Amino acid sequence: MSDDDGFTPKLGRIRSTKTRQRKYLHRVLQGIARAGGRHVKGKRSRFDGSRIGRGSGVARVLRHASFRQRRVVVQARLVKLAGKGFVSARRHLRYLQREGVGREGEAGVLYDKERDATDGKPFMDEAKDDRHQFRFIVSPEDGAQYQDLKPMVRRLMAQMEEDLGTKLDWVAADHYNTGHPHSHIVVRGKDERGQNLIISREYISHGLRARAAELVSLDLGPRTDFEIEAALKNEVEQERFTSLDRDLLKQTDADLRVAAVAKDPLRQTLRAGRLKKLERLGLAGELGPGQWQLPPELEKTLRQMGERGDIIKTLHRELTESQTPREISTYAIYDPEDGNAGKLVGRVVARGTSDELYERRYLIVDGVDGRAHYVDAGFADPDTLPPKGGIVTINSVRPSLKKSDHTIAEIAQANDGHYSAALHAERDARASPEFILSHIRRLEALRRGGVGMERAADGTWMLPPNHLRRVEAYERKRS
């Protein structure tokens, strides 16, 4: 300045910079909220443990994917190796290498991040002291376009290592024996430091699937408008729960009423066609022009119909392969919970696995009543199942209450619905402390199983009047 007289100082306190700091902090919090973090305003969500472990932050960022991404189904299971779990894990690796699952019908081959063929024995020997392991099934919707799934799986596992911040020890096997080629991946439950590997439930539920969809979309390109429209048109006549049904449920009001109208003409046509299909299935009713009523159990019913359709396909395939062709009308599903199921006698035509992730098994029995029966064998050891061609008799086993359940109920009924160790000792002076403790352990197991009851701070249990009916329902579900 050439002249200092033009400067006029303003006297007073120095202006605080806190206002600018607050504005900057506000922008940071807003950025976190947009990325999927905690919202700046409103109540905090209830803690559910889904963010405990590695990968939760990545999963929140990846939660909302583009509708043009290729769709990938990812199933996950955590398996504890204590007790018989380790033997089951060895058997699972042998199952992945069984005959007939390769592209040319050959046996499955295990591979890892470096080798195209490896042995499962060293992998399991190193895992003998592990607490648990993770099992994943990755099934791209367009997996048939891959000549080989190994490169995609290796890139997916490398991305998973980056997301979780640790090296992973894993083996995988590719199966082509179903309509959708898929890969089975077994991951050790240890990180690179030898500590237990904890993966957040949020990453297992959303993050891994989003990463797989990204990779498949990079390999095959994003879904075109033609592919999206073709997939949606195919869903209109499906007798299972579809994305159209999920969209309809999101648009319903409090009374489960929904309109067929939509901004996009194609979407409106598909919605109207799907509602007409649901009406023919008895799962929707037209209230007026463009207005429909949906039932409360729509999703559950459609999922059950989808499972039943899969069972019928399995029956048809197994009977055809065993050269025992039958008409659709002679198929039957043996339900052990049906009081009129009765005794089933017949010859085992086939046996297999209905759920590869949980190793749930089934039998196809050619019954003496002239029908082919599908029997859910649950989680039975394959070595204990009857062989193909064997003659079997199958009865439904009714779950029964334990003697301790009746004892607990009698003590609670005599004490206004209360049960405790002291009340048990008063009723039966000869009962040993160990015997009474077994009853308390039974109550603890029932509480963990979801049977509604309350326990006071002094150890007294408050049982509802219908306690025995709840226990019976719990045992029926377990069976």
Tab-separated table of C-alpha atoms in Angstrom, residues 17-411:
chain	number	residue	atom	x	y	z
A	17	THR	CA	-12.746	-20.701	13.946
A	18	LYS	CA	-15.113	-23.264	15.527
A	19	THR	CA	-17.904	-22.404	13.101
A	20	ARG	CA	-15.778	-23.311	10.103
A	21	GLN	CA	-14.617	-26.477	11.887
A	22	ARG	CA	-18.227	-27.500	12.510
A	23	LYS	CA	-19.105	-26.963	8.861
A	24	TYR	CA	-16.170	-29.113	7.775
A	25	LEU	CA	-17.088	-31.865	10.274
A	26	HIS	CA	-20.668	-31.751	9.064
A	27	ARG	CA	-19.517	-32.315	5.472
A	28	VAL	CA	-17.342	-35.263	6.590
A	29	LEU	CA	-20.252	-36.904	8.421
A	30	GLN	CA	-22.501	-36.404	5.419
A	31	GLY	CA	-19.905	-38.098	3.221
A	32	ILE	CA	-19.745	-41.043	5.618
A	33	ALA	CA	-23.537	-41.333	5.561
A	34	ARG	CA	-23.612	-41.307	1.740
A	35	ALA	CA	-21.001	-44.087	1.712
A	36	GLY	CA	-23.259	-46.257	3.831
A	37	GLY	CA	-22.032	-45.355	7.313
A	38	ARG	CA	-24.015	-44.141	10.286
A	39	HIS	CA	-26.559	-41.438	9.498
A	40	VAL	CA	-25.862	-37.976	10.821
A	41	LYS	CA	-29.435	-37.521	12.022
A	42	GLY	CA	-31.909	-39.892	13.566
A	43	LYS	CA	-31.626	-42.722	16.045
A	44	ARG	CA	-28.850	-45.256	15.849
A	45	SER	CA	-29.785	-48.626	14.467
A	46	ARG	CA	-30.069	-51.493	16.927
A	47	PHE	CA	-26.843	-53.442	17.416
A	48	ASP	CA	-27.135	-56.851	15.760
A	49	GLY	CA	-23.491	-57.924	15.490
A	50	SER	CA	-23.464	-57.894	11.670
A	51	ARG	CA	-20.454	-55.537	11.605
A	52	ILE	CA	-18.238	-57.561	13.951
A	53	GLY	CA	-15.218	-58.904	12.092
A	54	ARG	CA	-13.318	-58.112	8.939
A	55	GLY	CA	-14.868	-56.530	5.860
A	56	SER	CA	-17.867	-54.721	7.348
A	57	GLY	CA	-16.818	-51.287	6.039
A	58	VAL	CA	-16.302	-52.599	2.502
A	59	ALA	CA	-19.673	-54.359	2.603
A	60	ARG	CA	-21.505	-51.139	3.515
A	61	VAL	CA	-19.941	-49.322	0.566
A	62	LEU	CA	-20.809	-52.168	-1.826
A	63	ARG	CA	-24.338	-52.715	-0.524
A	64	HIS	CA	-26.116	-50.878	-3.357
A	65	ALA	CA	-25.111	-52.356	-6.708
A	66	SER	CA	-26.092	-51.244	-10.200
A	67	PHE	CA	-29.068	-53.014	-11.738
A	68	ARG	CA	-26.943	-53.593	-14.855
A	69	GLN	CA	-24.435	-55.751	-13.007
A	70	ARG	CA	-24.400	-59.455	-13.753
A	71	ARG	CA	-26.184	-61.419	-11.079
A	72	VAL	CA	-24.261	-63.903	-8.947
A	73	VAL	CA	-25.649	-66.176	-6.244
A	74	VAL	CA	-23.316	-66.659	-3.267
A	75	GLN	CA	-24.178	-69.133	-0.504
A	76	ALA	CA	-22.096	-69.169	2.659
A	77	ARG	CA	-21.783	-71.402	5.698
A	78	LEU	CA	-19.547	-71.377	8.759
A	79	VAL	CA	-18.675	-74.907	9.910
A	80	LYS	CA	-17.280	-75.659	13.357
A	81	LEU	CA	-14.606	-78.359	13.293
A	82	ALA	CA	-14.914	-79.519	16.905
A	83	GLY	CA	-16.070	-83.083	17.564
A	84	LYS	CA	-17.334	-84.746	14.386
A	85	GLY	CA	-16.982	-81.520	12.426
A	86	PHE	CA	-13.448	-82.319	11.277
A	87	VAL	CA	-14.482	-85.746	9.955
A	88	SER	CA	-17.399	-84.104	8.167
A	89	ALA	CA	-15.011	-81.531	6.649
A	90	ARG	CA	-12.793	-84.275	5.227
A	91	ARG	CA	-15.864	-85.996	3.799
A	92	HIS	CA	-16.981	-82.700	2.255
A	93	LEU	CA	-13.711	-82.372	0.308
A	94	ARG	CA	-14.138	-85.933	-0.985
A	95	TYR	CA	-17.691	-85.035	-2.003
A	96	LEU	CA	-16.403	-82.050	-4.003
A	97	GLN	CA	-14.098	-84.423	-5.932
A	98	ARG	CA	-16.748	-87.023	-6.750
A	99	GLU	CA	-17.287	-88.413	-10.227
A	100	GLY	CA	-19.550	-86.749	-12.775
A	101	VAL	CA	-19.224	-83.091	-11.727
A	102	GLY	CA	-16.614	-81.973	-14.290
A	103	ARG	CA	-17.369	-80.372	-17.652
A	104	GLU	CA	-16.845	-83.683	-19.464
A	105	GLY	CA	-18.390	-85.771	-16.689
A	106	GLU	CA	-15.060	-86.445	-15.010
A	107	ALA	CA	-14.341	-86.191	-11.278
A	108	GLY	CA	-13.994	-82.816	-9.609
A	109	VAL	CA	-10.486	-81.411	-9.126
A	110	LEU	CA	-9.364	-79.275	-6.197
A	111	TYR	CA	-7.242	-76.211	-6.957
A	112	ASP	CA	-5.865	-73.234	-5.030
A	113	LYS	CA	-4.389	-69.801	-5.764
A	114	GLU	CA	-1.313	-71.255	-7.489
A	115	ARG	CA	-1.970	-74.873	-8.559
A	116	ASP	CA	-4.625	-76.182	-10.946
A	117	ALA	CA	-4.667	-79.521	-9.138
A	118	THR	CA	-3.966	-80.038	-5.459
A	119	ASP	CA	-4.610	-82.617	-2.767
A	120	GLY	CA	-7.094	-81.967	0.000
A	121	LYS	CA	-5.180	-84.010	2.584
A	122	PRO	CA	-2.394	-81.435	3.267
A	123	PHE	CA	-5.020	-78.692	3.411
A	124	MET	CA	-6.980	-80.568	6.079
A	125	ASP	CA	-3.820	-81.598	7.974
A	126	GLU	CA	-2.916	-77.925	8.381
A	127	ALA	CA	-6.478	-77.193	9.520
A	128	LYS	CA	-6.613	-79.884	12.215
A	129	ASP	CA	-6.329	-77.301	15.018
A	130	ASP	CA	-8.654	-74.734	13.395
A	131	ARG	CA	-11.777	-73.766	15.266
A	132	HIS	CA	-13.888	-73.390	12.119
A	133	GLN	CA	-13.855	-73.090	8.340
A	134	PHE	CA	-15.906	-71.168	5.784
A	135	ARG	CA	-17.661	-72.764	2.819
A	136	PHE	CA	-18.910	-70.735	-0.147
A	137	ILE	CA	-20.769	-71.627	-3.332
A	138	VAL	CA	-20.359	-68.992	-6.068
A	139	SER	CA	-22.769	-69.389	-8.982
A	140	PRO	CA	-22.812	-66.699	-11.715
A	141	GLU	CA	-26.136	-66.476	-13.539
A	142	ASP	CA	-24.190	-66.453	-16.822
A	143	GLY	CA	-21.586	-68.975	-15.681
A	144	ALA	CA	-22.159	-71.098	-18.799
A	145	GLN	CA	-20.330	-68.412	-20.799
A	146	TYR	CA	-17.103	-69.173	-18.925
A	147	GLN	CA	-14.860	-71.766	-20.496
A	148	ASP	CA	-13.063	-72.075	-17.143
A	149	LEU	CA	-14.144	-70.678	-13.772
A	150	LYS	CA	-10.710	-70.881	-12.128
A	151	PRO	CA	-9.416	-67.410	-13.166
A	152	MET	CA	-12.596	-65.720	-11.928
A	153	VAL	CA	-12.464	-67.570	-8.594
A	154	ARG	CA	-8.793	-66.689	-8.077
A	155	ARG	CA	-9.452	-63.013	-8.765
A	156	LEU	CA	-12.423	-63.119	-6.400
A	157	MET	CA	-10.333	-64.633	-3.605
A	158	ALA	CA	-7.533	-62.092	-4.220
A	159	GLN	CA	-10.093	-59.296	-3.906
A	160	MET	CA	-11.462	-60.922	-0.766
A	161	GLU	CA	-7.963	-60.939	0.748
A	162	GLU	CA	-7.644	-57.228	0.005
A	163	ASP	CA	-11.061	-56.481	1.522
A	164	LEU	CA	-10.350	-58.489	4.684
A	165	GLY	CA	-6.751	-57.311	5.049
A	166	THR	CA	-5.210	-60.777	5.379
A	167	LYS	CA	-3.967	-63.681	3.294
A	168	LEU	CA	-6.365	-66.616	2.993
A	169	ASP	CA	-5.682	-70.332	2.739
A	170	TRP	CA	-8.310	-71.900	0.472
A	171	VAL	CA	-9.117	-74.643	-2.022
A	172	ALA	CA	-11.905	-74.769	-4.584
A	173	ALA	CA	-13.598	-77.109	-7.062
A	174	ASP	CA	-15.748	-76.234	-10.083
A	175	HIS	CA	-18.936	-78.202	-10.759
A	176	TYR	CA	-20.802	-78.371	-14.068
A	177	ASN	CA	-23.372	-81.042	-13.154
A	178	THR	CA	-26.312	-78.618	-12.760
A	179	GLY	CA	-28.004	-76.045	-14.966
A	180	HIS	CA	-25.743	-73.344	-13.514
A	181	PRO	CA	-21.967	-73.956	-13.344
A	182	HIS	CA	-20.729	-73.071	-9.879
A	183	SER	CA	-17.634	-73.166	-7.706
A	184	HIS	CA	-17.267	-74.582	-4.196
A	185	ILE	CA	-14.697	-72.693	-2.090
A	186	VAL	CA	-13.420	-73.870	1.310
A	187	VAL	CA	-11.516	-71.263	3.369
A	188	ARG	CA	-9.546	-72.034	6.519
A	189	GLY	CA	-10.669	-70.247	9.676
A	190	LYS	CA	-7.199	-68.762	10.342
A	191	ASP	CA	-5.706	-65.464	9.171
A	192	GLU	CA	-2.080	-64.936	8.125
A	193	ARG	CA	-1.059	-64.438	11.780
A	194	GLY	CA	-2.570	-67.734	12.883
A	195	GLN	CA	-5.484	-66.086	14.693
A	196	ASN	CA	-9.119	-67.071	14.267
A	197	LEU	CA	-10.489	-65.511	11.088
A	198	ILE	CA	-13.644	-63.503	11.857
A	199	ILE	CA	-15.547	-62.254	8.799
A	200	SER	CA	-18.406	-59.841	9.414
A	201	ARG	CA	-21.864	-61.109	8.630
A	202	GLU	CA	-22.447	-58.002	6.523
A	203	TYR	CA	-19.539	-58.873	4.216
A	204	ILE	CA	-20.670	-62.488	3.893
A	205	SER	CA	-24.251	-61.377	3.134
A	206	HIS	CA	-23.537	-58.504	0.739
A	207	GLY	CA	-19.865	-57.736	0.171
A	208	LEU	CA	-18.733	-61.040	-1.351
A	209	ARG	CA	-21.703	-61.209	-3.713
A	210	ALA	CA	-21.096	-57.608	-4.833
A	211	ARG	CA	-17.415	-58.341	-5.521
A	212	ALA	CA	-18.318	-61.442	-7.541
A	213	ALA	CA	-20.902	-59.460	-9.542
A	214	GLU	CA	-18.265	-56.789	-10.292
A	215	LEU	CA	-15.819	-59.372	-11.629
A	216	VAL	CA	-18.397	-61.173	-13.781
A	217	SER	CA	-19.605	-57.831	-15.157
A	218	LEU	CA	-16.022	-56.916	-16.075
A	219	ASP	CA	-15.543	-60.276	-17.820
A	220	LEU	CA	-18.850	-60.464	-19.692
A	221	GLY	CA	-19.828	-56.806	-19.769
A	222	PRO	CA	-22.841	-55.200	-18.038
A	223	ARG	CA	-26.296	-56.537	-18.716
A	224	THR	CA	-27.895	-55.021	-21.797
A	225	ASP	CA	-31.485	-53.776	-21.967
A	226	PHE	CA	-32.380	-56.839	-24.033
A	227	GLU	CA	-30.962	-59.243	-21.402
A	228	ILE	CA	-32.712	-57.426	-18.551
A	229	GLU	CA	-36.053	-57.464	-20.384
A	230	ALA	CA	-35.678	-61.146	-21.303
A	231	ALA	CA	-34.939	-62.093	-17.691
A	232	LEU	CA	-37.955	-60.145	-16.416
A	233	LYS	CA	-40.278	-61.608	-19.060
A	234	ASN	CA	-39.142	-65.081	-18.038
A	235	GLU	CA	-40.151	-64.347	-14.431
A	236	VAL	CA	-43.789	-63.583	-15.280
A	237	GLU	CA	-44.863	-67.237	-15.493
A	238	GLN	CA	-42.512	-68.641	-12.843
A	239	GLU	CA	-44.090	-70.577	-9.967
A	240	ARG	CA	-41.494	-69.400	-7.447
A	241	PHE	CA	-40.526	-66.164	-5.714
A	242	THR	CA	-39.055	-63.715	-8.249
A	243	SER	CA	-37.702	-60.174	-8.397
A	244	LEU	CA	-41.080	-59.041	-9.771
A	245	ASP	CA	-42.742	-60.334	-6.601
A	246	ARG	CA	-40.160	-58.554	-4.460
A	247	ASP	CA	-40.879	-55.329	-6.348
A	248	LEU	CA	-44.639	-55.770	-5.872
A	249	LEU	CA	-44.237	-56.307	-2.122
A	250	LYS	CA	-42.163	-53.132	-1.832
A	251	GLN	CA	-44.985	-51.134	-3.470
A	252	THR	CA	-47.806	-52.454	-1.248
A	253	ASP	CA	-49.573	-50.318	1.340
A	254	ALA	CA	-50.350	-51.279	4.938
A	255	ASP	CA	-53.209	-53.544	3.776
A	256	LEU	CA	-51.017	-55.319	1.165
A	257	ARG	CA	-52.814	-53.653	-1.735
A	258	VAL	CA	-50.782	-52.835	-4.813
A	259	ALA	CA	-51.355	-51.143	-8.158
A	260	ALA	CA	-50.245	-52.580	-11.481
A	261	VAL	CA	-49.354	-49.154	-12.883
A	262	ALA	CA	-45.704	-48.116	-13.307
A	263	LYS	CA	-43.852	-45.236	-14.962
A	264	ASP	CA	-42.173	-47.525	-17.487
A	265	PRO	CA	-44.646	-49.107	-19.963
A	266	LEU	CA	-42.678	-52.374	-20.070
A	267	ARG	CA	-42.528	-52.571	-16.287
A	268	GLN	CA	-46.298	-51.969	-16.088
A	269	THR	CA	-46.941	-54.765	-18.579
A	270	LEU	CA	-44.740	-57.154	-16.611
A	271	ARG	CA	-46.384	-56.233	-13.293
A	272	ALA	CA	-49.861	-56.750	-14.747
A	273	GLY	CA	-48.829	-60.089	-16.234
A	274	ARG	CA	-47.300	-61.244	-12.962
A	275	LEU	CA	-50.404	-60.267	-10.983
A	276	LYS	CA	-52.560	-62.229	-13.434
A	277	LYS	CA	-50.305	-65.254	-12.922
A	278	LEU	CA	-50.562	-64.886	-9.134
A	279	GLU	CA	-54.350	-64.690	-9.510
A	280	ARG	CA	-54.367	-68.008	-11.401
A	281	LEU	CA	-52.282	-69.494	-8.563
A	282	GLY	CA	-54.802	-68.205	-6.027
A	283	LEU	CA	-52.273	-65.766	-4.547
A	284	ALA	CA	-53.771	-62.451	-5.663
A	285	GLY	CA	-57.231	-60.927	-6.056
A	286	GLU	CA	-58.286	-58.003	-8.243
A	287	LEU	CA	-60.113	-55.367	-6.214
A	288	GLY	CA	-60.798	-53.045	-9.131
A	289	PRO	CA	-59.216	-51.751	-12.333
A	290	GLY	CA	-55.471	-51.920	-11.721
A	291	GLN	CA	-55.818	-52.597	-7.955
A	292	TRP	CA	-54.816	-55.933	-6.444
A	293	GLN	CA	-54.811	-57.583	-3.033
A	294	LEU	CA	-51.844	-59.755	-2.025
A	295	PRO	CA	-51.879	-62.345	0.822
A	296	PRO	CA	-49.623	-61.951	3.887
A	297	GLU	CA	-47.756	-65.224	3.202
A	298	LEU	CA	-47.035	-64.532	-0.470
A	299	GLU	CA	-43.242	-64.845	-0.290
A	300	LYS	CA	-43.318	-67.944	1.922
A	301	THR	CA	-45.879	-69.683	-0.296
A	302	LEU	CA	-43.989	-68.945	-3.516
A	303	ARG	CA	-40.714	-70.172	-2.023
A	304	GLN	CA	-42.413	-73.417	-0.981
A	305	MET	CA	-43.826	-73.797	-4.495
A	306	GLY	CA	-40.326	-73.303	-5.899
A	307	GLU	CA	-38.929	-75.990	-3.622
A	308	ARG	CA	-41.722	-78.358	-4.622
A	309	GLY	CA	-41.001	-77.689	-8.297
A	310	ASP	CA	-37.314	-78.491	-7.734
A	311	ILE	CA	-38.293	-81.765	-6.033
A	312	ILE	CA	-40.488	-82.766	-8.986
A	313	LYS	CA	-37.618	-82.041	-11.392
A	314	THR	CA	-35.319	-84.171	-9.229
A	315	LEU	CA	-37.839	-87.014	-9.229
A	316	HIS	CA	-38.222	-86.876	-12.990
A	317	ARG	CA	-34.452	-86.807	-13.585
A	318	GLU	CA	-33.645	-89.640	-11.187
A	319	LEU	CA	-36.447	-91.880	-12.437
A	320	THR	CA	-35.418	-91.302	-16.045
A	321	GLU	CA	-31.770	-92.100	-15.319
A	322	SER	CA	-32.760	-95.225	-13.379
A	323	GLN	CA	-35.044	-96.304	-16.257
A	324	THR	CA	-38.111	-96.147	-14.045
A	325	PRO	CA	-40.264	-93.633	-15.971
A	326	ARG	CA	-43.514	-92.608	-14.358
A	327	GLU	CA	-46.243	-90.093	-14.978
A	328	ILE	CA	-46.249	-86.847	-13.011
A	329	SER	CA	-49.450	-87.903	-11.254
A	330	THR	CA	-47.674	-90.827	-9.618
A	331	TYR	CA	-45.103	-88.630	-7.859
A	332	ALA	CA	-45.385	-88.117	-4.119
A	333	ILE	CA	-43.424	-86.278	-1.441
A	334	TYR	CA	-43.194	-88.185	1.820
A	335	ASP	CA	-43.896	-85.747	4.653
A	336	PRO	CA	-43.018	-87.147	8.101
A	337	GLU	CA	-45.034	-84.387	9.793
A	338	ASP	CA	-48.224	-85.496	8.055
A	339	GLY	CA	-50.264	-87.519	10.499
A	340	ASN	CA	-51.668	-89.563	7.609
A	341	ALA	CA	-48.273	-90.310	6.050
A	342	GLY	CA	-48.246	-93.843	7.420
A	343	LYS	CA	-45.614	-96.432	6.588
A	344	LEU	CA	-43.688	-96.320	3.319
A	345	VAL	CA	-42.326	-99.597	1.911
A	346	GLY	CA	-40.400	-99.751	-1.338
A	347	ARG	CA	-37.137	-100.025	-3.259
A	348	VAL	CA	-34.496	-97.281	-3.236
A	349	VAL	CA	-34.258	-96.054	-6.823
A	350	ALA	CA	-31.747	-93.260	-6.219
A	351	ARG	CA	-30.167	-91.171	-3.503
A	352	GLY	CA	-28.427	-87.839	-3.676
A	353	THR	CA	-27.776	-84.424	-2.160
A	354	SER	CA	-30.483	-81.767	-2.237
A	355	ASP	CA	-28.365	-79.034	-0.596
A	356	GLU	CA	-24.651	-79.149	-1.377
A	357	LEU	CA	-23.766	-76.424	1.106
A	358	TYR	CA	-25.401	-78.066	4.136
A	359	GLU	CA	-25.094	-81.630	2.786
A	360	ARG	CA	-28.799	-82.362	3.065
A	361	ARG	CA	-29.678	-85.673	1.414
A	362	TYR	CA	-32.694	-87.380	-0.135
A	363	LEU	CA	-33.921	-90.809	-1.219
A	364	ILE	CA	-36.152	-91.715	-4.164
A	365	VAL	CA	-38.237	-94.747	-3.193
A	366	ASP	CA	-40.351	-96.770	-5.622
A	367	GLY	CA	-43.181	-97.613	-3.244
A	368	VAL	CA	-45.364	-100.713	-3.228
A	369	ASP	CA	-48.325	-98.354	-3.625
A	370	GLY	CA	-47.237	-97.730	-7.224
A	371	ARG	CA	-45.918	-94.230	-6.644
A	372	ALA	CA	-42.400	-92.786	-6.609
A	373	HIS	CA	-41.736	-91.031	-3.292
A	374	TYR	CA	-39.239	-88.272	-2.542
A	375	VAL	CA	-37.956	-88.682	1.028
A	376	ASP	CA	-35.949	-85.943	2.721
A	377	ALA	CA	-33.178	-87.768	4.616
A	378	GLY	CA	-31.973	-84.629	6.387
A	379	PHE	CA	-28.318	-84.424	7.400
A	380	ALA	CA	-27.792	-88.182	7.614
A	381	ASP	CA	-24.334	-89.607	7.096
A	382	PRO	CA	-24.223	-91.051	3.544
A	383	ASP	CA	-22.686	-94.239	4.919
A	384	THR	CA	-25.810	-94.845	7.013
A	385	LEU	CA	-28.272	-94.435	4.147
A	386	PRO	CA	-29.620	-97.587	2.478
A	387	PRO	CA	-27.901	-98.479	-0.830
A	388	LYS	CA	-29.461	-98.104	-4.234
A	389	GLY	CA	-31.711	-101.106	-4.877
A	390	GLY	CA	-32.247	-101.758	-1.169
A	391	ILE	CA	-35.703	-102.526	0.229
A	392	VAL	CA	-36.676	-100.074	2.976
A	393	THR	CA	-39.462	-99.338	5.393
A	394	ILE	CA	-39.852	-95.697	6.406
A	395	ASN	CA	-41.938	-94.484	9.331
A	396	SER	CA	-42.462	-90.935	10.533
A	397	VAL	CA	-41.066	-90.487	14.051
A	398	ARG	CA	-43.132	-88.225	16.231
A	399	PRO	CA	-41.089	-85.927	18.498
A	400	SER	CA	-41.760	-86.650	22.161
A	401	LEU	CA	-41.280	-84.564	25.273
A	402	LYS	CA	-38.546	-85.495	27.694
A	403	LYS	CA	-39.332	-86.623	31.213
A	404	SER	CA	-37.569	-83.518	32.522
A	405	ASP	CA	-40.021	-81.329	30.569
A	406	HIS	CA	-42.970	-82.859	32.432
A	407	THR	CA	-41.167	-82.501	35.773
A	408	ILE	CA	-40.406	-78.835	35.144
A	409	ALA	CA	-43.992	-78.165	34.046
A	410	GLU	CA	-45.432	-79.853	37.144
A	411	ILE	CA	-43.218	-77.813	39.504
